[in-house]
mmCIF file of C-alpha atoms in Angstrom:
data_model
loop_
_atom_site.group_PDB
_atom_site.id
_atom_site.type_symbol
_atom_site.label_atom_id
_atom_site.label_comp_id
_atom_site.label_asym_id
_atom_site.label_seq_id
_atom_site.Cartn_x
_atom_site.Cartn_y
_atom_site.Cartn_z
ATOM 1 C CA MET Q 1 52.034 -46.874 87.463
ATOM 2 C CA ASN Q 2 53.818 -44.682 90.021
ATOM 3 C CA ARG Q 3 51.642 -44.053 93.007
ATOM 4 C CA ASN Q 4 52.373 -40.311 93.074
ATOM 5 C CA ARG Q 5 51.381 -39.956 89.412
ATOM 6 C CA LEU Q 6 48.112 -41.817 90.163
ATOM 7 C CA VAL Q 7 47.378 -39.408 93.033
ATOM 8 C CA LEU Q 8 48.059 -36.532 90.732
ATOM 9 C CA ILE Q 9 45.704 -37.892 88.046
ATOM 10 C CA VAL Q 10 42.891 -38.388 90.619
ATOM 11 C CA VAL Q 11 43.374 -34.883 92.036
ATOM 12 C CA GLY Q 12 43.302 -33.389 88.547
ATOM 13 C CA ILE Q 13 39.911 -35.235 87.806
ATOM 14 C CA ILE Q 14 38.463 -33.967 91.003
ATOM 15 C CA LEU Q 15 39.571 -30.359 90.145
ATOM 16 C CA VAL Q 16 38.076 -30.555 86.668
ATOM 17 C CA LEU Q 17 34.769 -31.797 88.025
ATOM 18 C CA ALA Q 18 34.755 -29.153 90.844
ATOM 19 C CA ILE Q 19 35.417 -26.310 88.294
ATOM 20 C CA GLY Q 20 32.598 -27.592 86.052
ATOM 21 C CA LEU Q 21 30.265 -27.841 89.034
ATOM 22 C CA ILE Q 22 31.115 -24.371 90.230
ATOM 23 C CA ALA Q 23 30.609 -22.886 86.738
ATOM 24 C CA PHE Q 24 27.274 -24.687 86.475
ATOM 25 C CA GLN Q 25 26.176 -23.312 89.814
ATOM 26 C CA ILE Q 26 27.151 -19.788 88.913
ATOM 27 C CA ARG Q 27 25.270 -19.882 85.617
ATOM 28 C CA LYS Q 28 22.275 -21.347 87.387
ATOM 29 C CA GLN Q 29 22.287 -18.546 89.930
ATOM 30 C CA GLN Q 30 22.621 -15.903 87.274
ATOM 31 C CA GLU Q 31 19.649 -17.437 85.423
ATOM 32 C CA THR Q 32 17.653 -17.583 88.661
ATOM 33 C CA ARG Q 33 18.508 -13.874 89.380
ATOM 34 C CA SER Q 34 17.525 -13.040 85.791
ATOM 35 C CA ARG Q 35 14.208 -14.844 86.129
ATOM 36 C CA ALA Q 36 13.643 -13.248 89.567
ATOM 37 C CA ALA Q 37 14.231 -9.624 88.198
ATOM 38 C CA GLY Q 38 12.589 -10.326 84.807
ATOM 39 C CA GLU Q 39 13.803 -9.102 81.450
ATOM 40 C CA ALA Q 40 14.170 -5.356 81.007
ATOM 41 C CA VAL Q 41 11.204 -3.807 79.095
ATOM 42 C CA THR Q 42 11.182 -0.672 77.007
ATOM 43 C CA PHE Q 43 8.458 1.780 75.981
ATOM 44 C CA SER Q 44 8.346 3.442 72.631
ATOM 45 C CA PHE Q 45 6.450 6.245 70.845
ATOM 46 C CA ALA Q 46 5.309 6.431 67.172
ATOM 47 C CA PRO Q 47 5.928 8.502 65.226
ATOM 48 C CA SER Q 48 9.270 9.489 66.749
ATOM 49 C CA SER Q 49 8.826 12.985 65.272
ATOM 50 C CA GLN Q 50 6.122 14.903 63.343
ATOM 51 C CA SER Q 51 4.911 18.344 62.386
ATOM 52 C CA ALA Q 52 1.424 19.698 63.177
ATOM 53 C CA VAL Q 53 -0.488 22.874 62.563
ATOM 54 C CA VAL Q 54 -1.603 24.967 65.444
ATOM 55 C CA ASN Q 55 -5.217 24.557 66.636
ATOM 56 C CA ASN Q 56 -5.345 21.023 65.065
ATOM 57 C CA ASN Q 57 -5.215 17.642 66.807
ATOM 58 C CA PHE Q 58 -2.462 15.049 66.244
ATOM 59 C CA THR Q 59 -1.764 11.652 67.744
ATOM 60 C CA ILE Q 60 1.074 9.643 69.320
ATOM 61 C CA ASN Q 61 0.960 5.952 69.897
ATOM 62 C CA VAL Q 62 2.523 4.274 72.974
ATOM 63 C CA SER Q 63 3.781 0.757 72.946
ATOM 64 C CA LEU Q 64 5.773 -1.599 75.255
ATOM 65 C CA SER Q 65 8.361 -4.201 74.290
ATOM 66 C CA ALA Q 66 7.632 -6.793 76.839
ATOM 67 C CA GLN Q 67 10.198 -9.416 75.647
ATOM 68 C CA THR Q 68 9.163 -12.837 77.073
ATOM 69 C CA ASN Q 69 7.613 -11.351 80.261
ATOM 70 C CA ASN Q 70 3.952 -12.047 80.709
ATOM 71 C CA ILE Q 71 2.764 -8.574 81.583
ATOM 72 C CA THR Q 72 0.184 -8.265 84.320
ATOM 73 C CA GLY Q 73 0.055 -4.450 84.698
ATOM 74 C CA VAL Q 74 1.359 -1.090 83.558
ATOM 75 C CA ASP Q 75 1.352 2.350 85.328
ATOM 76 C CA ILE Q 76 2.875 5.149 83.230
ATOM 77 C CA ARG Q 77 3.218 8.918 83.509
ATOM 78 C CA LEU Q 78 3.882 10.920 80.308
ATOM 79 C CA SER Q 79 4.684 14.525 80.183
ATOM 80 C CA TYR Q 80 4.250 17.154 77.340
ATOM 81 C CA ASN Q 81 4.863 20.951 76.913
ATOM 82 C CA THR Q 82 1.953 22.939 78.351
ATOM 83 C CA THR Q 83 2.894 25.999 76.240
ATOM 84 C CA LEU Q 84 2.541 24.090 72.996
ATOM 85 C CA VAL Q 85 -0.122 21.490 73.327
ATOM 86 C CA ASP Q 86 -3.211 20.544 75.344
ATOM 87 C CA GLY Q 87 -4.109 16.958 76.128
ATOM 88 C CA VAL Q 88 -7.398 15.835 74.470
ATOM 89 C CA SER Q 89 -7.641 12.119 75.241
ATOM 90 C CA PHE Q 90 -5.652 8.852 75.881
ATOM 91 C CA GLN Q 91 -7.432 5.862 74.187
ATOM 92 C CA PRO Q 92 -6.357 2.562 75.704
ATOM 93 C CA ALA Q 93 -5.374 -0.193 73.124
ATOM 94 C CA GLY Q 94 -7.582 -2.833 74.971
ATOM 95 C CA ASN Q 95 -4.828 -5.333 75.951
ATOM 96 C CA PHE Q 96 -5.544 -4.854 79.670
ATOM 97 C CA ASN Q 97 -9.078 -5.792 80.759
ATOM 98 C CA THR Q 98 -9.132 -3.597 83.952
ATOM 99 C CA GLU Q 99 -8.464 0.143 83.710
ATOM 100 C CA LEU Q 100 -7.343 1.726 87.013
ATOM 101 C CA ILE Q 101 -6.449 5.297 86.017
ATOM 102 C CA ASN Q 102 -6.787 7.435 82.861
ATOM 103 C CA THR Q 103 -6.194 11.115 83.626
ATOM 104 C CA ILE Q 104 -4.862 14.114 81.707
ATOM 105 C CA THR Q 105 -3.678 17.151 83.771
ATOM 106 C CA ASP Q 106 -3.071 20.224 81.477
ATOM 107 C CA SER Q 107 -1.961 22.437 84.221
ATOM 108 C CA THR Q 108 1.186 20.170 84.790
ATOM 109 C CA GLY Q 109 1.357 18.635 81.275
ATOM 110 C CA THR Q 110 0.921 15.024 82.673
ATOM 111 C CA ILE Q 111 -0.878 11.973 81.451
ATOM 112 C CA ARG Q 112 -1.300 8.925 83.728
ATOM 113 C CA PHE Q 113 -2.486 5.656 82.655
ATOM 114 C CA ALA Q 114 -2.630 2.474 84.760
ATOM 115 C CA ALA Q 115 -4.285 -0.796 83.830
ATOM 116 C CA VAL Q 116 -4.040 -4.536 84.736
ATOM 117 C CA ASN Q 117 -4.788 -7.879 83.155
ATOM 118 C CA THR Q 118 -6.858 -10.159 85.303
ATOM 119 C CA SER Q 119 -7.697 -12.738 82.533
ATOM 120 C CA THR Q 120 -5.661 -15.788 81.478
ATOM 121 C CA THR Q 121 -4.534 -14.162 78.208
ATOM 122 C CA GLN Q 122 -0.835 -13.692 78.109
ATOM 123 C CA ILE Q 123 0.588 -10.404 77.192
ATOM 124 C CA THR Q 124 4.126 -10.654 75.662
ATOM 125 C CA GLY Q 125 6.181 -9.296 72.876
ATOM 126 C CA THR Q 126 5.237 -5.890 71.480
ATOM 127 C CA VAL Q 127 2.247 -4.575 73.295
ATOM 128 C CA PRO Q 128 0.236 -1.500 72.190
ATOM 129 C CA ILE Q 129 -0.683 0.566 75.271
ATOM 130 C CA GLY Q 130 -2.788 3.382 73.816
ATOM 131 C CA THR Q 131 -3.060 6.446 71.587
ATOM 132 C CA LEU Q 132 -2.620 9.902 72.910
ATOM 133 C CA THR Q 133 -4.407 12.786 71.139
ATOM 134 C CA VAL Q 134 -3.272 16.357 71.703
ATOM 135 C CA LYS Q 135 -4.006 19.732 70.207
ATOM 136 C CA GLY Q 136 -1.432 22.195 69.201
ATOM 137 C CA THR Q 137 -1.876 25.530 70.997
ATOM 138 C CA GLY Q 138 1.415 27.425 70.456
ATOM 139 C CA ILE Q 139 4.127 27.738 67.910
ATOM 140 C CA GLY Q 140 7.429 25.897 68.428
ATOM 141 C CA SER Q 141 8.986 22.444 69.074
ATOM 142 C CA GLY Q 142 8.502 20.144 72.073
ATOM 143 C CA ASP Q 143 8.255 16.514 72.969
ATOM 144 C CA LEU Q 144 6.295 13.773 74.670
ATOM 145 C CA SER Q 145 8.426 11.920 77.163
ATOM 146 C CA LEU Q 146 8.100 9.072 79.654
ATOM 147 C CA GLN Q 147 8.178 10.663 83.212
ATOM 148 C CA SER Q 148 7.977 7.328 85.162
ATOM 149 C CA ALA Q 149 6.636 3.769 84.755
ATOM 150 C CA GLN Q 150 5.985 0.608 86.621
ATOM 151 C CA VAL Q 151 5.520 -2.636 84.726
ATOM 152 C CA THR Q 152 4.712 -5.926 86.497
ATOM 153 C CA ALA Q 153 4.806 -9.525 85.189
ATOM 154 C CA GLU Q 154 3.483 -12.924 86.270
ATOM 155 C CA GLY Q 155 5.635 -14.559 88.906
ATOM 156 C CA ILE Q 156 7.839 -11.538 89.602
ATOM 157 C CA ALA Q 157 7.114 -9.680 92.856
ATOM 158 C CA THR Q 158 8.880 -6.385 91.931
ATOM 159 C CA ALA Q 159 8.520 -3.979 89.002
ATOM 160 C CA LEU Q 160 10.439 -4.953 85.860
ATOM 161 C CA PRO Q 161 13.637 -3.136 84.960
ATOM 162 C CA LEU Q 162 13.065 -0.405 82.320
ATOM 163 C CA GLY Q 163 15.217 0.277 79.228
ATOM 164 C CA VAL Q 164 15.766 3.849 77.839
ATOM 165 C CA THR Q 165 12.690 5.403 76.135
ATOM 166 C CA ALA Q 166 13.355 7.980 73.493
ATOM 167 C CA PRO Q 167 10.795 10.874 73.418
ATOM 168 C CA SER Q 168 8.551 11.742 70.587
ATOM 169 C CA THR Q 169 9.303 15.197 69.219
ATOM 170 C CA TYR Q 170 6.855 17.558 67.538
ATOM 171 C CA THR Q 171 6.937 20.910 65.778
ATOM 172 C CA ILE Q 172 3.825 23.197 65.755
ATOM 173 C CA THR Q 173 3.591 25.585 62.931
ATOM 174 C CA THR Q 174 0.985 28.129 61.591
ATOM 175 C CA GLY Q 175 0.550 26.091 58.436
ATOM 176 C CA THR Q 176 0.177 29.120 56.263
ATOM 177 C CA THR Q 177 2.376 32.147 55.318
ATOM 178 C CA PRO Q 178 0.980 35.337 56.732
ATOM 179 C CA THR Q 179 0.067 38.266 54.376
ATOM 180 C CA PRO Q 180 2.103 41.350 55.103
ATOM 181 C CA THR Q 181 0.091 44.349 56.417
ATOM 182 C CA ALA Q 182 0.672 47.741 54.851
ATOM 183 C CA ASN Q 183 1.642 50.506 57.416
ATOM 184 C CA PRO Q 184 -0.818 53.436 57.508
ATOM 185 C CA PRO Q 185 0.558 56.958 56.724
ATOM 186 C CA THR Q 186 1.861 58.934 59.594
ATOM 187 C CA LEU Q 187 -0.248 61.977 60.511
ATOM 188 C CA THR Q 188 1.348 65.324 61.532
ATOM 189 C CA PRO Q 189 -0.215 66.521 64.850
ATOM 190 C CA THR Q 190 -1.787 70.044 65.024
ATOM 191 C CA ARG Q 191 -0.043 72.359 67.442
ATOM 192 C CA THR Q 192 -2.197 73.622 70.378
ATOM 193 C CA PRO Q 193 -1.203 77.098 71.929
ATOM 194 C CA THR Q 194 0.101 76.855 75.424
ATOM 195 C CA PRO Q 195 -1.983 78.947 77.920
ATOM 196 C CA THR Q 196 -0.229 81.675 79.973
ATOM 197 C CA LEU Q 197 -0.212 80.976 83.750
ATOM 198 C CA THR Q 198 -1.325 83.805 86.176
ATOM 199 C CA PRO Q 199 0.705 83.819 89.456
ATOM 200 C CA VAL Q 200 -1.374 83.629 92.631
ATOM 201 C CA PRO Q 201 -0.053 85.747 95.610
ATOM 202 C CA PRO Q 202 0.928 83.694 98.813
ATOM 203 C CA SER Q 203 -1.354 83.489 101.665
ATOM 204 C CA ALA Q 204 -0.381 85.116 105.058
ATOM 205 C CA THR Q 205 0.912 82.601 107.627
ATOM 206 C CA PRO Q 206 -1.196 82.796 111.052
ATOM 207 C CA THR Q 207 0.678 83.479 114.309
ATOM 208 C CA ARG Q 208 0.925 80.340 116.593
ATOM 209 C CA THR Q 209 -0.459 80.598 120.128
ATOM 210 C CA PRO Q 210 1.412 78.577 122.711
ATOM 211 C CA THR Q 211 -0.454 75.674 124.456
ATOM 212 C CA PRO Q 212 -0.175 75.595 128.254
ATOM 213 C CA LEU Q 213 1.248 72.262 129.491
ATOM 214 C CA PRO Q 214 -0.700 70.254 132.280
ATOM 215 C CA THR Q 215 0.712 70.075 135.818
ATOM 216 C CA ALA Q 216 1.886 66.488 136.731
ATOM 217 C CA THR Q 217 0.152 64.856 139.738
ATOM 218 C CA PRO Q 218 2.253 62.432 141.894
ATOM 219 C CA THR Q 219 0.963 58.785 141.842
ATOM 220 C CA VAL Q 220 1.002 56.765 145.084
ATOM 221 C CA VAL Q 221 2.585 53.303 144.631
ATOM 222 C CA PRO Q 222 0.857 50.560 146.746
ATOM 223 C CA THR Q 223 2.912 48.307 148.921
ATOM 224 C CA SER Q 224 3.050 44.744 147.516
ATOM 225 C CA THR Q 225 1.930 41.877 149.812
ATOM 226 C CA PRO Q 226 4.107 38.620 149.388
ATOM 227 C CA LEU Q 227 2.095 35.474 148.396
ATOM 228 C CA PRO Q 228 2.544 32.156 150.061
ATOM 229 C CA PRO Q 229 4.544 29.601 148.104
ATOM 230 C CA THR Q 230 2.545 27.013 146.106
ATOM 231 C CA SER Q 231 3.447 23.465 145.350
ATOM 232 C CA THR Q 232 4.562 22.603 141.684
ATOM 233 C CA PRO Q 233 2.149 20.077 140.126
ATOM 234 C CA LEU Q 234 3.658 16.855 138.564
ATOM 235 C CA PRO Q 235 3.813 16.970 134.722
ATOM 236 C CA GLN Q 236 0.797 15.511 133.056
ATOM 237 C CA ALA Q 237 1.167 14.026 129.547
ATOM 238 C CA PRO Q 238 -1.207 15.392 127.001
ATOM 239 C CA GLN Q 239 -3.865 12.921 125.788
ATOM 240 C CA VAL Q 240 -5.241 12.904 122.261
ATOM 241 C CA VAL Q 241 -8.612 11.223 121.513
ATOM 242 C CA LEU Q 242 -8.610 9.416 118.140
ATOM 243 C CA ASP Q 243 -11.625 9.082 115.832
ATOM 244 C CA ILE Q 244 -10.566 7.046 112.795
ATOM 245 C CA LEU Q 245 -12.456 5.635 109.770
ATOM 246 C CA LEU Q 246 -10.742 2.917 107.797
ATOM 247 C CA ASN Q 247 -11.803 2.295 104.215
ATOM 248 C CA ALA Q 248 -13.591 -1.167 103.749
ATOM 249 C CA ILE Q 249 -14.321 -1.547 107.491
ATOM 250 C CA GLY Q 250 -17.511 -0.375 109.112
ATOM 251 C CA ASN Q 251 -18.561 3.046 107.827
ATOM 252 C CA GLY Q 252 -15.124 3.719 106.316
ATOM 253 C CA GLY Q 253 -16.313 3.584 102.760
ATOM 254 C CA ASP Q 254 -13.752 4.482 100.009
ATOM 255 C CA ILE Q 255 -12.620 7.396 98.004
ATOM 256 C CA GLN Q 256 -15.514 7.356 95.588
ATOM 257 C CA THR Q 257 -18.197 6.668 98.297
ATOM 258 C CA PRO Q 258 -17.187 8.116 101.636
ATOM 259 C CA GLY Q 259 -19.077 6.619 104.630
ATOM 260 C CA ALA Q 260 -20.418 3.670 102.643
ATOM 261 C CA ALA Q 261 -20.901 0.446 104.650
ATOM 262 C CA GLY Q 262 -18.106 -2.180 104.519
ATOM 263 C CA ASN Q 263 -17.209 -5.121 106.703
ATOM 264 C CA PHE Q 264 -18.616 -4.719 110.264
ATOM 265 C CA SER Q 265 -16.966 -7.963 111.469
ATOM 266 C CA PRO Q 266 -13.242 -7.534 110.810
ATOM 267 C CA ILE Q 267 -10.914 -10.339 111.784
ATOM 268 C CA ASN Q 268 -8.613 -7.847 113.332
ATOM 269 C CA PRO Q 269 -10.708 -5.346 115.272
ATOM 270 C CA GLN Q 270 -7.595 -3.801 116.970
ATOM 271 C CA ARG Q 271 -5.022 -1.942 114.903
ATOM 272 C CA ASN Q 272 -1.633 -0.520 115.495
ATOM 273 C CA ILE Q 273 -1.144 3.130 114.472
ATOM 274 C CA THR Q 274 1.807 5.543 114.149
ATOM 275 C CA PHE Q 275 1.118 9.185 115.114
ATOM 276 C CA GLU Q 276 3.397 11.965 114.002
ATOM 277 C CA LEU Q 277 3.418 15.691 114.801
ATOM 278 C CA TYR Q 278 4.636 18.442 112.452
ATOM 279 C CA GLU Q 279 4.865 22.149 112.689
ATOM 280 C CA THR Q 280 4.444 22.550 108.946
ATOM 281 C CA PRO Q 281 3.343 20.244 106.075
ATOM 282 C CA THR Q 282 6.821 19.922 104.703
ATOM 283 C CA GLY Q 283 8.802 20.251 107.987
ATOM 284 C CA PRO Q 284 10.499 17.504 109.917
ATOM 285 C CA VAL Q 285 8.793 15.161 112.479
ATOM 286 C CA ILE Q 286 8.602 16.942 115.825
ATOM 287 C CA GLU Q 287 7.323 13.866 117.748
ATOM 288 C CA SER Q 288 6.390 10.337 116.896
ATOM 289 C CA ALA Q 289 4.160 8.024 119.046
ATOM 290 C CA SER Q 290 2.333 4.731 118.602
ATOM 291 C CA SER Q 291 -0.826 3.353 119.984
ATOM 292 C CA THR Q 292 -3.768 1.034 119.192
ATOM 293 C CA ILE Q 293 -7.238 1.716 118.082
ATOM 294 C CA ILE Q 294 -10.245 -0.498 118.587
ATOM 295 C CA PHE Q 295 -13.257 -1.042 116.181
ATOM 296 C CA ASN Q 296 -16.522 0.154 117.541
ATOM 297 C CA GLN Q 297 -19.072 -1.996 115.795
ATOM 298 C CA ALA Q 298 -22.087 0.175 116.814
ATOM 299 C CA GLN Q 299 -20.533 3.243 115.329
ATOM 300 C CA GLY Q 300 -18.684 1.661 112.496
ATOM 301 C CA LYS Q 301 -15.349 3.375 113.332
ATOM 302 C CA PHE Q 302 -12.070 2.944 115.317
ATOM 303 C CA THR Q 303 -11.489 4.865 118.570
ATOM 304 C CA GLY Q 304 -8.613 5.071 121.016
ATOM 305 C CA THR Q 305 -6.284 7.566 122.847
ATOM 306 C CA ILE Q 306 -2.569 8.342 122.492
ATOM 307 C CA SER Q 307 -0.256 9.973 124.982
ATOM 308 C CA LEU Q 308 2.266 12.681 124.002
ATOM 309 C CA SER Q 309 5.537 13.362 125.849
ATOM 310 C CA THR Q 310 5.652 15.907 128.705
ATOM 311 C CA SER Q 311 8.634 17.562 127.023
ATOM 312 C CA LEU Q 312 6.672 18.518 123.922
ATOM 313 C CA ALA Q 313 6.535 22.223 123.502
ATOM 314 C CA ASN Q 314 3.201 24.040 123.797
ATOM 315 C CA GLY Q 315 1.745 25.018 120.482
ATOM 316 C CA SER Q 316 -0.222 23.911 117.372
ATOM 317 C CA TYR Q 317 0.783 20.889 115.386
ATOM 318 C CA LEU Q 318 -0.213 19.000 112.287
ATOM 319 C CA VAL Q 319 -0.901 15.256 112.639
ATOM 320 C CA ARG Q 320 -0.146 12.406 110.268
ATOM 321 C CA ILE Q 321 -1.541 8.870 110.935
ATOM 322 C CA LYS Q 322 -0.388 5.540 109.410
ATOM 323 C CA THR Q 323 -1.535 1.930 109.888
ATOM 324 C CA PRO Q 324 -0.677 -1.134 107.808
ATOM 325 C CA ARG Q 325 -2.465 -1.543 104.437
ATOM 326 C CA TYR Q 326 -3.412 2.111 104.475
ATOM 327 C CA LEU Q 327 -1.883 5.285 103.066
ATOM 328 C CA ARG Q 328 -0.528 7.769 105.613
ATOM 329 C CA ARG Q 329 -2.984 10.540 106.074
ATOM 330 C CA LEU Q 330 -2.880 14.199 107.247
ATOM 331 C CA ALA Q 331 -5.569 14.771 109.823
ATOM 332 C CA PRO Q 332 -7.772 17.823 109.118
ATOM 333 C CA GLY Q 333 -6.715 20.965 110.891
ATOM 334 C CA PHE Q 334 -4.285 21.375 113.851
ATOM 335 C CA ILE Q 335 -4.217 20.194 117.440
ATOM 336 C CA THR Q 336 -3.180 22.643 120.165
ATOM 337 C CA VAL Q 337 -0.971 21.178 122.793
ATOM 338 C CA THR Q 338 -0.801 22.680 126.421
ATOM 339 C CA GLN Q 339 1.191 20.864 128.911
ATOM 340 C CA ASN Q 340 -0.391 20.008 132.349
ATOM 341 C CA ASN Q 341 -3.879 20.595 130.990
ATOM 342 C CA PRO Q 342 -6.123 17.589 131.976
ATOM 343 C CA THR Q 343 -8.583 18.190 129.267
ATOM 344 C CA PRO Q 344 -7.944 15.613 126.415
ATOM 345 C CA ILE Q 345 -7.202 16.973 122.905
ATOM 346 C CA VAL Q 346 -9.812 15.764 120.310
ATOM 347 C CA LEU Q 347 -8.489 15.011 116.946
ATOM 348 C CA SER Q 348 -10.862 15.654 114.074
ATOM 349 C CA GLN Q 349 -12.269 12.454 112.434
ATOM 350 C CA THR Q 350 -9.769 11.168 109.918
ATOM 351 C CA THR Q 351 -10.412 8.628 107.087
ATOM 352 C CA LEU Q 352 -7.555 6.491 105.909
ATOM 353 C CA VAL Q 353 -7.272 5.098 102.279
ATOM 354 C CA VAL Q 354 -6.888 1.284 101.943
ATOM 355 C CA GLY Q 355 -4.744 -0.468 99.434
ATOM 356 C CA ASP Q 356 -1.119 -0.045 100.339
ATOM 357 C CA SER Q 357 -0.474 -3.821 100.509
ATOM 358 C CA ASN Q 358 3.364 -3.477 100.145
ATOM 359 C CA GLY Q 359 3.664 -0.723 102.693
ATOM 360 C CA ASP Q 360 5.505 1.895 100.473
ATOM 361 C CA ASN Q 361 2.825 4.543 101.081
ATOM 362 C CA SER Q 362 1.573 4.533 97.434
ATOM 363 C CA LEU Q 363 -1.139 2.786 95.417
ATOM 364 C CA ASP Q 364 0.092 1.149 92.315
ATOM 365 C CA ILE Q 365 0.337 -2.076 90.347
ATOM 366 C CA LEU Q 366 2.820 -3.506 92.902
ATOM 367 C CA ASP Q 367 0.038 -3.577 95.372
ATOM 368 C CA TYR Q 368 -2.204 -5.085 92.696
ATOM 369 C CA ASN Q 369 0.301 -7.853 92.022
ATOM 370 C CA ILE Q 370 0.046 -8.892 95.712
ATOM 371 C CA LEU Q 371 -3.705 -9.176 95.477
ATOM 372 C CA VAL Q 372 -3.456 -11.168 92.243
ATOM 373 C CA ASP Q 373 -0.912 -13.553 93.929
ATOM 374 C CA CYS Q 374 -3.368 -14.149 96.808
ATOM 375 C CA PHE Q 375 -6.687 -13.938 94.835
ATOM 376 C CA SER Q 376 -8.729 -17.059 95.268
ATOM 377 C CA ILE Q 377 -12.339 -18.029 94.672
ATOM 378 C CA ASP Q 378 -12.588 -21.494 93.279
ATOM 379 C CA ALA Q 379 -8.905 -22.299 92.832
ATOM 380 C CA PRO Q 380 -5.985 -21.903 95.231
ATOM 381 C CA PRO Q 381 -4.001 -18.682 95.062
ATOM 382 C CA LYS Q 382 -0.985 -18.358 92.753
ATOM 383 C CA ALA Q 383 1.620 -17.560 95.234
ATOM 384 C CA CYS Q 384 0.280 -16.778 98.848
ATOM 385 C CA THR Q 385 1.736 -19.191 101.336
ATOM 386 C CA ASP Q 386 2.991 -16.365 103.572
ATOM 387 C CA PRO Q 387 0.167 -15.386 106.053
ATOM 388 C CA THR Q 388 1.567 -11.912 106.263
ATOM 389 C CA LYS Q 389 1.261 -11.462 102.534
ATOM 390 C CA LYS Q 390 -2.396 -12.747 102.631
ATOM 391 C CA LEU Q 391 -3.238 -10.352 105.403
ATOM 392 C CA SER Q 392 -1.765 -7.315 103.370
ATOM 393 C CA ALA Q 393 -3.934 -8.384 100.436
ATOM 394 C CA ASP Q 394 -7.186 -8.862 102.465
ATOM 395 C CA LEU Q 395 -8.233 -5.224 102.238
ATOM 396 C CA ASN Q 396 -11.602 -5.596 103.959
ATOM 397 C CA ASP Q 397 -10.212 -8.008 106.608
ATOM 398 C CA ASP Q 398 -12.775 -10.759 106.041
ATOM 399 C CA GLY Q 399 -10.302 -13.639 105.661
ATOM 400 C CA ASN Q 400 -10.615 -13.822 101.860
ATOM 401 C CA VAL Q 401 -8.867 -12.159 98.941
ATOM 402 C CA ASN Q 402 -11.295 -11.830 96.187
ATOM 403 C CA GLY Q 403 -13.101 -9.325 93.827
ATOM 404 C CA VAL Q 404 -14.193 -7.237 96.760
ATOM 405 C CA ASP Q 405 -10.567 -6.452 97.657
ATOM 406 C CA ILE Q 406 -9.550 -5.757 94.021
ATOM 407 C CA ASN Q 407 -12.629 -3.463 93.747
ATOM 408 C CA TYR Q 408 -11.408 -1.413 96.740
ATOM 409 C CA LEU Q 409 -7.980 -0.968 95.169
ATOM 410 C CA VAL Q 410 -9.423 0.011 91.780
ATOM 411 C CA ARG Q 411 -11.767 2.525 93.367
ATOM 412 C CA ASN Q 412 -8.990 4.039 95.422
ATOM 413 C CA ALA Q 413 -6.386 4.057 92.626
ATOM 414 C CA THR Q 414 -6.591 7.840 92.020
ATOM 415 C CA ALA Q 415 -4.943 8.468 95.438
ATOM 416 C CA ARG Q 416 -1.380 7.592 94.253
ATOM 417 C CA THR Q 417 0.541 8.443 97.375
ATOM 418 C CA GLY Q 418 -0.073 9.154 101.076
ATOM 419 C CA GLU Q 419 0.132 12.523 102.588
#
């Protein structure tokens, strides 16, 4: 066999094997990415459309198509027309053993339901979420729609992708044909004679008497005495005294029981905080600073000071405070900044809400998923080899991630976002 031909055959075999290997690796990476993101899930409403009679109740069922994902939690917001219906109740289907939030707000036409599954039971396929009962209050057509949703699954750190959810439409009618009302006969009004007006003679105008003007007296202007020049003091940065309560630590309590006792021996008694100044609640950040606060075990709170810049304009400012694992909080009232004033500014005591494990300034099932990954009592945690991840899940800072931490998240779940 010709040597050149043999070389070509060998090269061809290598190319075929290489192409096959590359294709295999690409397919494997795609499968890995697919598993990492999870299969897309879709919510649905039943019935898709219906008619109802005003002042009567009707129901809409909410379900989730989970595909092969093992669902660990859902957090949904539904919206309805406030001019046509009032929310009555949302009855969970019972597939999730821990309910976090179940609220109906008629002023905004919003239902929010959040629940998680802490059991070993797998939740896959078509999953009933619950039944919404509403009452027709107006005449017309409207719909129930999915405003937002987060769905988490076992082994997936982020929320699952969502498919398109079609709304459920409804038409509210009177239910009966109204009986026409006869018009009453028109009455002819009786004419009333118009009275004759008697003219009144005009009154005489009095003669004005001129008022004498006062005589001006000259004023003596005193001679000013020049003052000796004074030295300009060096700028002194304003100091703010911090008084912070952290949920789950000391007397920080939680949303439902403010001031309740928590862990008085935290592993991390010193915390980093960010401190932002605003002129209005929705305005831009005027100044940002950072500092540390230290736990005072006797008082059950964190204290410290923070320095503001000497270039900050005098005036009143709103303050927002943030520290890891906690929602950002707007401190009560304003602080008044006066440059070169040696008296410290005392910030009103501020309580921060715990549970923001992933640091996105909201409490939701993504935070719960981190706690589930690091949860450990008798068995090792599912997926918590990263010390930073465990620290973010240890809400009461006692070195363990257990039912105490989950209880804090459940009790604070009504605080969806930071301020």
